Structure formats: C-alpha cells, structure tokens
Amino acid sequence: MRKMKFNLALLVAFTLVLTACSQPAATSAPESPEQSKALELYSWWTEPHEEASLNALLQVFKQQHPNVKVVKSGVPGSAGTGFQTKIASRINSNHPPDAFQVHGGAELTVSLAATGKMEPLNELFTQQGWIDTFPASLVQMVSKEGNIYAIPVNVHRSNVLWYNASLFNRYGLKPPTTFDDFFEVAEQLKQKGVTPLALGSKETWPATQLFECVLVGTLGPIDYNKLWSGHIPLDDPRIEQAFNTYKKMLSYVNPDHATRDWRASVQMVGKGEAAMTVMGDWAKAYLSHELKLKVNEEIGFATAPNTKGIFVAVVDAFGLPKGAKHPDATKKFLEVAGSIAGQDALNLRKGSIPARLDADMNKYDAYSKQAMEDFKQNHFSPSLAHGSAVPPAFLTPLNQLLQRFAADGDVGAALSAFKQAARANQIGTTK
Ligand code: GAL
C-alpha cells in the first residue's frame, strides 16, 4: 500500500513536471489583459541593420494597434541559420510563436504547409484585396494547393554584384557582365595585387548563393527553374560546367573566406580590400547604414556575371502557425505587414523592394527603383540558398557539399553528391 502511494505520488510529480515542461511559460501564471494580448514574433532579423527594418514595421503596427504588445524573439544568425531547426522544434512540440519569419517557396510550402502546421490566410488575403496587389509569382511561393500560408513582406535580389567604384576607376575597369568578362577583370585585379572577389563562407549560405548565381547564369532562368521542378536531367552537362565555372571563381576569392561572415566580406569591398562581391541586396542596407558608404557612388552595383535579365528572388514572409496563442492579434500584425505603409517602413530600411506591386517607387533610391523595374521585366528565379527553390532536406546536403568543394575542388565528387541529394528529394530527372 505504501509502495502504491509512493508510486502514485511519483506519477503525479512526474506528470506535473512534464506538463510544466511542455507548456509555454506564460500559461503557468495568470495573464494580465496586456500580457494576454502580447504576441510573440519570431524572427532571425537580430543583427542591428536587419532588426532596424523589423522595428520600422513594428512602429507602424504600434501606431495602428497601440494596445497590442509585441514581444520579439528568435535566433540570431543571418539568413535563418539555426532558425529553421528551432522553429520546427517549437512547432512540433506544440509551442509555436504567434507569427514567425519564413522564406517563401519550398521552405514554407514543403516543410510546413504540406504537413498541416500552418493556418491558411486566404480570408485575410480576400478581405484586404491582396490577390491583385501581390504578384502571382509571390502568391504562388506562399501557397500550397490553393491555400495561402504566409504574407510576403519584401523581395530581395540575390544576384547582385557590388563593386568598389574607386578601385574600378583607378584601373579603368567596367563591371563584368558575362563570365568571360568576370575572369578578365578578376585576372587584371589579381595582377595589381587586389583581391578580386570577396566571400564570407563562415556560415554556409553565402557560398551556396554564389553557386546559385553561377548555376542560373549557366542554365539560364528557364532551365534553372526546370531543374528544381524535375524537368532537367541531373546529368545535363551544364551542371558540371557550372561547378567548373564556380571552381574557377573560387580561385579569385580571399583565402580567409571560411573565417568571415557575409558582412565581413562586404566590408572588404567597402574598404577597398577586395574589388567585388556577390551578395543579396540586404548588403545595401549594411553598406549605407552601417558602413556609411554611398551606394551608387562609392559602391557600384550590377547584376552578377551572366545573369542580366534574371531576378533571383529571396522572399521574406510571415506566417501564422496552427496552435498560436493569439491568432486575432497576429492577423492584425499580418494585415500591417501586408499593407503599403508596413511594407514601405520595412523595405526603405532593408534594401529589398516591397512585395506589393502598387508601392510608390518615388520613395525609393536609384538601386531599388532599378530592382523594382527589373522585378517586373526580368525572368523570375527562386533562390536556392535562401530556401525558395528547394526544401531544407536538399539544401542541407547541398550546403555541406559546397563547403567540401570549396576546400578540395573535386568536381566529380561534388557532382555525384549533388545528384545523390537531388534524387533523395525527387529533384531533377534522369530522363
Ligand atoms: C536572407 C533573408 C534576408 C536577410 C539575409 C541575411 O535569407 O531573406 O532578409 O535577412 O538572409 O541575413
């Protein structure tokens, strides 16, 4: 009997501990009216210039909803490094935040929406009349089988070449447009003792992003898109050609690239320690707000080599997970995030362009005006490195194989690892 009582007490204690562990802290204490309205916003924009963009959006939200408290949380690390695993574990353990940041495309549609983790937002889209104000390409990136699962807040471009204008002027160089031009310019810079191309591959995505620019520049936008939708054979010789071009490009980067993050590589160009870098246009915000450089004067921009006429898009979006504690307040946040005022506040600071087609171009600088124009006119390709073209299950081995490749330059090994990871994810075809 005593033993039974003891076991029962143990069981009760164990259950209590388990319950406490699986509940969000806020539910264990009674909430004040203010707290009960606090919505948790989960994001990886924690670096100063990126957080400033999110704060600008939240400022608009605060003006419109002064009584709703927003608590920012998240995981530091650029491009969502480390974030995706954390968000998946919070969602899978039924402890989701209210709203969270996600890339439009496979990262959202394959990993989260397809497994029933997200609330559809079609009603919000219809109420706000957004179907016509967001481009179809973006709506498709956040949709699965007719349901819309996130609100795109911006469009970044990954295939941008930033260059140090005074170095280019000093050596009488023009920004390269083709791969051949690039190697010619790079060789001249090397001869002068200048690092031609800055790379910061401490986190894996900047190297993958450089590879994506080479791949889309080699296949062209139509076949690049077809590769991910399974309509280009994995033994297409152009994939090997892309690895070879990428390898040659790596021979012009700073030898310490594995110790630098993306900002440290952009900084090299800012300081004139390297002449060029290929980086998404969040670099514009970093160059102008943190390094205090004049983009379009001190720092020039062009499309990455061989990608003229192509817009490689990185789309940030916010979605509402199932089981969020404050769905109504979250929908209010999403409403602001999708509004012109919200998108202007975020994008004027972020370097990206608004996801909406009806934003006022006049508010934006020369770089963004050009990006808006290109977004409308160019071929649209989803970014590989930023979770849009392929799901994380493919992106993880791809990042790893590219990291190995940067060290050993073994094209055969990289190609076979690429094919293996692609097949495992039903990407590509062997037809
Ligand atoms: C991208 C993201 C951008 C920016 C960048 C660097 O993945 O979409 O908004 O955050 O990473 O952190």
CSV table of C-alpha atoms and ligand atoms in Angstrom, one decimal:
chain,number,residue,atom,x,y,z
A,1,MET,CA,0.0,0.0,0.0
A,2,ARG,CA,2.8,2.4,1.0
A,3,LYS,CA,4.6,1.5,-2.2
A,4,MET,CA,1.5,2.2,-4.2
A,5,LYS,CA,1.0,5.6,-2.5
A,6,PHE,CA,4.7,6.3,-3.2
A,7,ASN,CA,4.3,5.3,-6.9
A,8,LEU,CA,1.2,7.4,-7.2
A,9,ALA,CA,3.0,10.4,-5.7
A,10,LEU,CA,5.8,9.9,-8.1
A,11,LEU,CA,3.4,9.7,-11.0
A,12,VAL,CA,1.7,12.9,-10.0
A,13,ALA,CA,5.0,14.7,-9.6
A,14,PHE,CA,6.3,13.4,-12.9
A,15,THR,CA,3.1,14.4,-14.7
A,16,LEU,CA,3.4,17.9,-13.1
A,17,VAL,CA,6.9,18.2,-14.3
A,18,LEU,CA,6.0,17.0,-17.8
A,19,THR,CA,3.1,19.5,-18.0
A,20,ALA,CA,5.3,22.3,-16.9
A,21,CYS,CA,7.9,21.5,-19.5
A,22,SER,CA,5.5,21.3,-22.4
A,23,GLN,CA,3.6,24.5,-21.6
A,24,PRO,CA,4.8,27.9,-22.6
A,25,ALA,CA,5.9,29.8,-19.5
A,26,ALA,CA,3.1,32.4,-20.0
A,27,THR,CA,0.3,30.0,-19.4
A,28,SER,CA,1.6,28.9,-16.0
A,29,ALA,CA,0.8,32.3,-14.4
A,30,PRO,CA,-2.5,34.2,-14.8
A,31,GLU,CA,-2.1,36.8,-17.5
A,32,SER,CA,-2.8,40.5,-17.2
A,33,PRO,CA,-5.0,41.9,-20.0
A,34,GLU,CA,-1.9,43.5,-21.5
A,35,GLN,CA,0.1,40.3,-21.4
A,36,SER,CA,-2.7,38.2,-22.8
A,37,LYS,CA,-2.5,40.4,-25.9
A,38,ALA,CA,1.3,40.2,-26.3
A,39,LEU,CA,2.1,38.4,-29.4
A,40,GLU,CA,5.4,36.7,-29.9
A,41,LEU,CA,7.1,37.5,-33.2
A,42,TYR,CA,9.8,35.1,-34.1
A,43,SER,CA,12.5,36.3,-36.5
A,44,TRP,CA,16.2,36.0,-37.4
A,45,TRP,CA,16.5,39.7,-38.0
A,46,THR,CA,18.5,40.3,-34.9
A,47,GLU,CA,21.6,41.9,-36.5
A,48,PRO,CA,21.4,45.7,-36.0
A,49,HIS,CA,20.5,46.8,-39.5
A,50,GLU,CA,18.1,44.0,-40.0
A,51,GLU,CA,16.5,44.5,-36.7
A,52,ALA,CA,16.1,48.2,-37.5
A,53,SER,CA,13.9,47.2,-40.5
A,54,LEU,CA,11.7,45.0,-38.4
A,55,ASN,CA,11.4,47.7,-35.8
A,56,ALA,CA,10.3,50.2,-38.5
A,57,LEU,CA,7.5,47.8,-39.4
A,58,LEU,CA,6.6,47.3,-35.7
A,59,GLN,CA,6.5,51.1,-35.3
A,60,VAL,CA,3.7,51.2,-37.9
A,61,PHE,CA,1.9,48.4,-36.1
A,62,LYS,CA,2.2,50.2,-32.8
A,63,GLN,CA,0.7,53.3,-34.3
A,64,GLN,CA,-2.3,51.4,-35.5
A,65,HIS,CA,-2.7,49.0,-32.6
A,66,PRO,CA,-1.2,50.7,-29.5
A,67,ASN,CA,-2.8,48.2,-27.1
A,68,VAL,CA,-1.2,45.1,-28.6
A,69,LYS,CA,2.2,44.3,-27.1
A,70,VAL,CA,4.7,42.6,-29.4
A,71,VAL,CA,7.5,40.5,-28.0
A,72,LYS,CA,10.3,39.9,-30.4
A,73,SER,CA,12.1,36.7,-30.1
A,74,GLY,CA,14.2,34.4,-32.3
A,75,VAL,CA,17.5,33.0,-33.2
A,76,PRO,CA,20.5,35.2,-34.2
A,77,GLY,CA,22.3,34.1,-37.3
A,78,SER,CA,22.0,35.5,-40.8
A,79,ALA,CA,19.7,34.0,-43.4
A,80,GLY,CA,17.9,32.0,-40.8
A,81,THR,CA,21.0,29.8,-40.0
A,82,GLY,CA,19.9,27.8,-36.9
A,83,PHE,CA,16.5,29.4,-37.0
A,84,GLN,CA,14.7,26.8,-39.1
A,85,THR,CA,15.6,23.9,-36.8
A,86,LYS,CA,14.4,26.0,-33.8
A,87,ILE,CA,11.1,27.0,-35.3
A,88,ALA,CA,10.5,23.4,-36.4
A,89,SER,CA,11.1,22.1,-32.9
A,90,ARG,CA,8.8,24.8,-31.4
A,91,ILE,CA,6.0,23.9,-33.8
A,92,ASN,CA,6.5,20.2,-33.4
A,93,SER,CA,6.3,20.5,-29.6
A,94,ASN,CA,3.1,22.4,-29.8
A,95,HIS,CA,4.7,25.6,-28.5
A,96,PRO,CA,4.6,27.8,-31.6
A,97,PRO,CA,5.2,31.5,-31.5
A,98,ASP,CA,2.3,33.7,-32.8
A,99,ALA,CA,3.9,34.7,-36.0
A,100,PHE,CA,7.3,33.8,-37.5
A,101,GLN,CA,9.5,34.6,-40.4
A,102,VAL,CA,9.9,32.2,-43.2
A,103,HIS,CA,11.2,32.3,-46.8
A,104,GLY,CA,8.6,32.0,-49.5
A,105,GLY,CA,8.9,28.8,-51.5
A,106,ALA,CA,9.9,25.3,-50.6
A,107,GLU,CA,11.0,26.2,-47.0
A,108,LEU,CA,7.3,27.1,-46.3
A,109,THR,CA,5.3,25.0,-48.7
A,110,VAL,CA,7.1,21.7,-48.5
A,111,SER,CA,8.3,21.7,-44.9
A,112,LEU,CA,5.5,23.4,-43.0
A,113,ALA,CA,2.3,23.9,-45.1
A,114,ALA,CA,2.2,20.4,-46.6
A,115,THR,CA,2.4,18.9,-43.1
A,116,GLY,CA,-0.6,20.9,-41.8
A,117,LYS,CA,1.4,23.1,-39.5
A,118,MET,CA,0.2,26.4,-40.8
A,119,GLU,CA,-3.1,28.4,-40.7
A,120,PRO,CA,-4.4,29.3,-44.2
A,121,LEU,CA,-4.7,33.0,-44.7
A,122,ASN,CA,-6.9,33.1,-47.7
A,123,GLU,CA,-9.6,35.0,-45.8
A,124,LEU,CA,-7.2,37.8,-44.9
A,125,PHE,CA,-6.0,38.0,-48.4
A,126,THR,CA,-9.5,38.3,-49.8
A,127,GLN,CA,-10.6,40.8,-47.1
A,128,GLN,CA,-7.6,43.0,-47.8
A,129,GLY,CA,-8.0,42.7,-51.6
A,130,TRP,CA,-4.4,41.4,-51.8
A,131,ILE,CA,-4.9,38.9,-54.6
A,132,ASP,CA,-4.3,41.7,-57.2
A,133,THR,CA,-1.8,43.7,-55.3
A,134,PHE,CA,0.7,40.9,-54.8
A,135,PRO,CA,2.3,39.4,-57.9
A,136,ALA,CA,1.1,35.9,-58.8
A,137,SER,CA,4.7,34.6,-58.7
A,138,LEU,CA,4.9,35.6,-55.0
A,139,VAL,CA,1.4,34.4,-54.1
A,140,GLN,CA,2.4,31.0,-55.6
A,141,MET,CA,5.5,30.9,-53.4
A,142,VAL,CA,3.5,31.1,-50.3
A,143,SER,CA,0.7,28.8,-51.4
A,144,LYS,CA,0.0,25.1,-51.4
A,145,GLU,CA,-3.0,23.6,-53.1
A,146,GLY,CA,-5.0,26.8,-53.2
A,147,ASN,CA,-4.3,27.8,-49.7
A,148,ILE,CA,-2.1,30.9,-48.9
A,149,TYR,CA,0.1,30.3,-45.8
A,150,ALA,CA,2.2,33.5,-45.3
A,151,ILE,CA,2.3,37.2,-46.2
A,152,PRO,CA,5.3,38.2,-48.3
A,153,VAL,CA,6.8,41.4,-46.8
A,154,ASN,CA,9.6,42.0,-49.3
A,155,VAL,CA,11.6,40.8,-52.3
A,156,HIS,CA,15.3,40.7,-52.0
A,157,ARG,CA,17.5,40.0,-55.0
A,158,SER,CA,20.4,37.6,-54.6
A,159,ASN,CA,22.2,38.0,-57.9
A,160,VAL,CA,23.8,41.4,-57.3
A,161,LEU,CA,27.5,42.3,-57.9
A,162,TRP,CA,28.7,45.1,-55.6
A,163,TYR,CA,32.0,46.7,-56.5
A,164,ASN,CA,34.3,49.3,-55.2
A,165,ALA,CA,34.0,52.2,-57.6
A,166,SER,CA,37.3,53.9,-56.9
A,167,LEU,CA,39.2,50.6,-57.5
A,168,PHE,CA,37.4,50.1,-60.7
A,169,ASN,CA,38.1,53.7,-61.7
A,170,ARG,CA,41.7,53.5,-60.7
A,171,TYR,CA,42.3,50.5,-63.0
A,172,GLY,CA,39.9,51.6,-65.8
A,173,LEU,CA,37.6,48.6,-65.3
A,174,LYS,CA,33.9,48.1,-66.1
A,175,PRO,CA,31.7,45.9,-64.0
A,176,PRO,CA,31.7,42.5,-65.8
A,177,THR,CA,28.5,41.2,-67.4
A,178,THR,CA,29.5,37.8,-68.6
A,179,PHE,CA,31.6,35.0,-67.0
A,180,ASP,CA,34.4,35.7,-69.5
A,181,ASP,CA,34.3,39.4,-68.6
A,182,PHE,CA,34.4,38.5,-64.9
A,183,PHE,CA,37.5,36.3,-65.3
A,184,GLU,CA,39.2,39.0,-67.4
A,185,VAL,CA,38.5,41.7,-64.8
A,186,ALA,CA,39.4,39.4,-61.9
A,187,GLU,CA,42.7,38.5,-63.6
A,188,GLN,CA,43.6,42.2,-64.0
A,189,LEU,CA,42.8,42.9,-60.4
A,190,LYS,CA,44.9,40.0,-59.2
A,191,GLN,CA,47.8,41.2,-61.2
A,192,LYS,CA,47.5,44.5,-59.4
A,193,GLY,CA,47.6,42.8,-56.0
A,194,VAL,CA,43.8,43.4,-55.3
A,195,THR,CA,41.6,40.5,-54.1
A,196,PRO,CA,39.1,40.3,-57.0
A,197,LEU,CA,36.1,38.8,-55.2
A,198,ALA,CA,35.2,38.8,-51.5
A,199,LEU,CA,33.4,35.8,-50.0
A,200,GLY,CA,32.5,35.2,-46.4
A,201,SER,CA,31.6,31.5,-46.1
A,202,LYS,CA,31.7,31.1,-42.3
A,203,GLU,CA,28.0,30.4,-42.5
A,204,THR,CA,27.4,28.1,-45.4
A,205,TRP,CA,24.8,30.1,-47.4
A,206,PRO,CA,27.0,32.9,-49.0
A,207,ALA,CA,28.9,30.2,-50.9
A,208,THR,CA,25.7,28.5,-51.9
A,209,GLN,CA,24.3,31.8,-53.0
A,210,LEU,CA,27.4,32.4,-55.2
A,211,PHE,CA,26.9,28.9,-56.6
A,212,GLU,CA,23.2,29.6,-57.3
A,213,CYS,CA,24.2,32.7,-59.3
A,214,VAL,CA,26.7,30.7,-61.4
A,215,LEU,CA,24.1,27.9,-61.9
A,216,VAL,CA,21.4,30.2,-63.0
A,217,GLY,CA,23.9,32.1,-65.2
A,218,THR,CA,24.9,28.8,-66.8
A,219,LEU,CA,21.5,27.2,-67.3
A,220,GLY,CA,19.5,30.3,-67.9
A,221,PRO,CA,16.4,31.2,-65.8
A,222,ILE,CA,14.1,28.8,-67.6
A,223,ASP,CA,16.2,25.7,-67.3
A,224,TYR,CA,17.3,26.6,-63.8
A,225,ASN,CA,13.6,26.7,-62.8
A,226,LYS,CA,13.0,23.5,-64.6
A,227,LEU,CA,15.8,21.7,-62.8
A,228,TRP,CA,14.0,22.2,-59.5
A,229,SER,CA,10.7,21.2,-60.9
A,230,GLY,CA,12.2,17.9,-62.2
A,231,HIS,CA,12.3,18.7,-65.9
A,232,ILE,CA,16.1,18.8,-66.5
A,233,PRO,CA,18.2,15.7,-66.3
A,234,LEU,CA,20.7,15.6,-63.4
A,235,ASP,CA,23.4,14.5,-65.9
A,236,ASP,CA,22.9,17.7,-68.0
A,237,PRO,CA,26.5,18.7,-68.8
A,238,ARG,CA,25.7,22.3,-67.9
A,239,ILE,CA,25.6,21.3,-64.2
A,240,GLU,CA,29.1,20.1,-64.4
A,241,GLN,CA,30.1,23.2,-66.4
A,242,ALA,CA,28.6,25.3,-63.5
A,243,PHE,CA,30.7,23.5,-61.0
A,244,ASN,CA,33.8,24.2,-63.1
A,245,THR,CA,33.0,27.9,-63.5
A,246,TYR,CA,32.3,28.2,-59.8
A,247,LYS,CA,35.6,26.5,-59.1
A,248,LYS,CA,37.4,29.0,-61.3
A,249,MET,CA,35.6,31.8,-59.5
A,250,LEU,CA,36.7,30.5,-56.1
A,251,SER,CA,40.3,30.8,-57.2
A,252,TYR,CA,39.8,34.6,-57.1
A,253,VAL,CA,38.3,34.9,-53.6
A,254,ASN,CA,40.0,35.9,-50.4
A,255,PRO,CA,41.8,32.9,-48.9
A,256,ASP,CA,40.3,33.5,-45.4
A,257,HIS,CA,36.7,33.3,-46.7
A,258,ALA,CA,35.9,30.5,-44.2
A,259,THR,CA,36.6,32.8,-41.3
A,260,ARG,CA,34.4,35.7,-42.4
A,261,ASP,CA,30.7,36.2,-42.3
A,262,TRP,CA,28.8,38.0,-45.1
A,263,ARG,CA,29.2,41.4,-43.5
A,264,ALA,CA,32.9,40.9,-43.2
A,265,SER,CA,33.1,40.1,-46.9
A,266,VAL,CA,31.0,43.1,-47.9
A,267,GLN,CA,33.2,45.2,-45.6
A,268,MET,CA,36.3,44.2,-47.7
A,269,VAL,CA,34.7,45.8,-50.7
A,270,GLY,CA,33.7,48.8,-48.7
A,271,LYS,CA,37.3,49.3,-47.5
A,272,GLY,CA,38.8,48.6,-50.9
A,273,GLU,CA,40.5,45.4,-49.7
A,274,ALA,CA,38.6,43.5,-52.4
A,275,ALA,CA,37.1,44.8,-55.6
A,276,MET,CA,33.8,42.9,-55.9
A,277,THR,CA,31.4,40.6,-54.0
A,278,VAL,CA,28.2,38.9,-55.0
A,279,MET,CA,25.6,39.4,-52.2
A,280,GLY,CA,21.9,39.8,-51.8
A,281,ASP,CA,20.7,43.4,-51.6
A,282,TRP,CA,20.4,43.4,-47.8
A,283,ALA,CA,24.1,44.4,-48.4
A,284,LYS,CA,22.8,47.8,-49.5
A,285,ALA,CA,21.4,48.5,-46.0
A,286,TYR,CA,24.6,47.3,-44.4
A,287,LEU,CA,26.8,49.4,-46.8
A,288,SER,CA,24.7,52.6,-46.3
A,289,HIS,CA,23.5,52.4,-42.7
A,290,GLU,CA,26.5,50.7,-41.0
A,291,LEU,CA,29.5,51.4,-43.2
A,292,LYS,CA,28.1,54.8,-44.1
A,293,LEU,CA,29.0,54.4,-47.8
A,294,LYS,CA,27.2,55.9,-50.7
A,295,VAL,CA,25.7,53.2,-52.8
A,296,ASN,CA,25.7,54.2,-56.5
A,297,GLU,CA,28.7,56.4,-55.9
A,298,GLU,CA,31.4,54.8,-53.7
A,299,ILE,CA,29.9,51.4,-54.2
A,300,GLY,CA,28.6,50.4,-57.6
A,301,PHE,CA,26.1,47.6,-58.4
A,302,ALA,CA,25.4,45.4,-61.4
A,303,THR,CA,23.8,42.0,-61.9
A,304,ALA,CA,26.0,39.1,-61.1
A,305,PRO,CA,28.0,37.8,-64.1
A,306,ASN,CA,25.9,36.1,-66.8
A,307,THR,CA,22.6,36.9,-65.0
A,308,LYS,CA,21.5,40.0,-66.8
A,309,GLY,CA,17.7,39.8,-67.3
A,310,ILE,CA,17.3,37.4,-64.4
A,311,PHE,CA,15.9,38.3,-61.0
A,312,VAL,CA,16.9,35.7,-58.4
A,313,ALA,CA,14.4,36.4,-55.7
A,314,VAL,CA,14.7,35.9,-51.9
A,315,VAL,CA,11.2,36.4,-50.3
A,316,ASP,CA,10.7,37.0,-46.6
A,317,ALA,CA,7.3,36.3,-45.3
A,318,PHE,CA,5.4,36.0,-42.0
A,319,GLY,CA,3.0,33.1,-41.3
A,320,LEU,CA,0.7,32.1,-38.5
A,321,PRO,CA,1.3,28.6,-37.2
A,322,LYS,CA,-1.6,26.4,-36.0
A,323,GLY,CA,-1.9,26.5,-32.2
A,324,ALA,CA,-0.7,30.1,-31.9
A,325,LYS,CA,-2.0,31.7,-28.7
A,326,HIS,CA,-3.1,35.0,-30.2
A,327,PRO,CA,-4.4,34.4,-33.7
A,328,ASP,CA,-6.5,37.5,-33.8
A,329,ALA,CA,-3.7,39.9,-32.8
A,330,THR,CA,-1.4,38.0,-35.2
A,331,LYS,CA,-3.8,38.6,-38.1
A,332,LYS,CA,-3.7,42.3,-37.2
A,333,PHE,CA,0.1,42.2,-37.4
A,334,LEU,CA,-0.1,40.3,-40.7
A,335,GLU,CA,-2.5,42.9,-42.0
A,336,VAL,CA,0.0,45.7,-41.3
A,337,ALA,CA,2.9,43.6,-42.7
A,338,GLY,CA,1.0,43.3,-46.0
A,339,SER,CA,-0.1,47.0,-46.1
A,340,ILE,CA,1.7,49.6,-48.2
A,341,ALA,CA,2.6,51.6,-45.0
A,342,GLY,CA,4.1,48.4,-43.4
A,343,GLN,CA,6.0,47.4,-46.5
A,344,ASP,CA,7.4,50.8,-47.1
A,345,ALA,CA,8.6,51.1,-43.5
A,346,LEU,CA,10.4,47.8,-43.7
A,347,ASN,CA,11.7,48.0,-47.2
A,348,LEU,CA,13.0,51.5,-47.2
A,349,ARG,CA,15.4,50.4,-44.4
A,350,LYS,CA,16.0,46.8,-45.5
A,351,GLY,CA,17.4,47.1,-49.0
A,352,SER,CA,14.7,45.0,-50.5
A,353,ILE,CA,11.7,46.1,-52.6
A,354,PRO,CA,8.1,45.8,-51.4
A,355,ALA,CA,6.3,42.6,-52.3
A,356,ARG,CA,3.3,44.6,-53.4
A,357,LEU,CA,3.1,45.9,-57.0
A,358,ASP,CA,1.4,49.1,-56.0
A,359,ALA,CA,4.1,50.7,-53.8
A,360,ASP,CA,5.2,54.2,-54.6
A,361,MET,CA,8.5,53.9,-56.4
A,362,ASN,CA,9.3,57.6,-55.8
A,363,LYS,CA,10.1,56.9,-52.2
A,364,TYR,CA,12.9,54.6,-53.1
A,365,ASP,CA,16.6,55.2,-54.1
A,366,ALA,CA,18.1,54.5,-57.5
A,367,TYR,CA,19.1,50.9,-56.6
A,368,SER,CA,15.6,50.0,-55.5
A,369,LYS,CA,14.0,51.7,-58.5
A,370,GLN,CA,16.1,49.6,-60.8
A,371,ALA,CA,15.3,46.5,-58.8
A,372,MET,CA,11.6,47.2,-59.0
A,373,GLU,CA,11.8,47.7,-62.7
A,374,ASP,CA,13.9,44.5,-63.1
A,375,PHE,CA,11.5,42.6,-60.9
A,376,LYS,CA,8.7,43.5,-63.3
A,377,GLN,CA,10.6,42.9,-66.5
A,378,ASN,CA,13.1,40.1,-65.8
A,379,HIS,CA,12.8,36.4,-65.6
A,380,PHE,CA,12.0,35.3,-62.1
A,381,SER,CA,14.0,32.6,-60.5
A,382,PRO,CA,13.7,31.5,-56.9
A,383,SER,CA,16.8,31.5,-54.7
A,384,LEU,CA,18.4,28.2,-54.0
A,385,ALA,CA,20.5,29.3,-51.0
A,386,HIS,CA,17.5,31.0,-49.3
A,387,GLY,CA,15.1,28.1,-49.2
A,388,SER,CA,12.8,29.1,-52.1
A,389,ALA,CA,13.8,26.7,-54.8
A,390,VAL,CA,14.4,23.5,-52.8
A,391,PRO,CA,13.3,22.2,-49.3
A,392,PRO,CA,15.8,22.2,-46.4
A,393,ALA,CA,16.2,18.4,-46.8
A,394,PHE,CA,18.1,19.2,-50.1
A,395,LEU,CA,19.6,22.5,-49.0
A,396,THR,CA,21.4,21.0,-46.0
A,397,PRO,CA,23.5,18.4,-48.0
A,398,LEU,CA,24.0,21.0,-50.8
A,399,ASN,CA,25.5,23.4,-48.3
A,400,GLN,CA,27.7,20.7,-47.0
A,401,LEU,CA,28.9,19.5,-50.4
A,402,LEU,CA,29.7,23.1,-51.4
A,403,GLN,CA,31.6,23.6,-48.2
A,404,ARG,CA,33.7,20.5,-49.0
A,405,PHE,CA,34.1,21.6,-52.6
A,406,ALA,CA,35.5,25.0,-51.5
A,407,ALA,CA,38.2,23.0,-49.7
A,408,ASP,CA,39.0,20.2,-52.2
A,409,GLY,CA,37.8,21.5,-55.6
A,410,ASP,CA,36.8,17.9,-56.6
A,411,VAL,CA,34.2,18.5,-59.3
A,412,GLY,CA,33.5,14.7,-59.7
A,413,ALA,CA,32.8,14.2,-56.0
A,414,ALA,CA,30.6,17.4,-55.8
A,415,LEU,CA,28.6,16.4,-58.8
A,416,SER,CA,27.9,12.9,-57.5
A,417,ALA,CA,26.9,14.3,-54.0
A,418,PHE,CA,24.7,16.8,-55.8
A,419,LYS,CA,22.9,14.1,-57.8
A,420,GLN,CA,22.5,11.9,-54.7
A,421,ALA,CA,21.0,14.7,-52.6
A,422,ALA,CA,18.7,15.7,-55.6
A,423,ARG,CA,17.5,12.2,-56.2
A,424,ALA,CA,16.8,11.7,-52.5
A,425,ASN,CA,14.5,14.8,-52.7
A,426,GLN,CA,12.9,13.9,-56.1
A,427,ILE,CA,14.6,16.8,-57.7
A,428,GLY,CA,15.8,16.6,-61.3
A,429,THR,CA,15.2,13.7,-63.6
A,430,THR,CA,17.4,11.1,-65.2
A,431,LYS,CA,15.4,11.0,-68.4
B,1,GAL,C1,18.1,36.2,-46.2
B,1,GAL,C2,16.9,37.0,-45.8
B,1,GAL,C3,17.2,38.4,-45.8
B,1,GAL,C4,18.4,38.7,-44.9
B,1,GAL,C5,19.6,37.8,-45.3
B,1,GAL,C6,20.8,38.0,-44.5
B,1,GAL,O1,17.8,34.8,-46.1
B,1,GAL,O2,15.8,36.6,-46.6
B,1,GAL,O3,16.1,39.2,-45.4
B,1,GAL,O4,18.0,38.5,-43.7
B,1,GAL,O5,19.2,36.5,-45.3
B,1,GAL,O6,20.5,37.7,-43.1
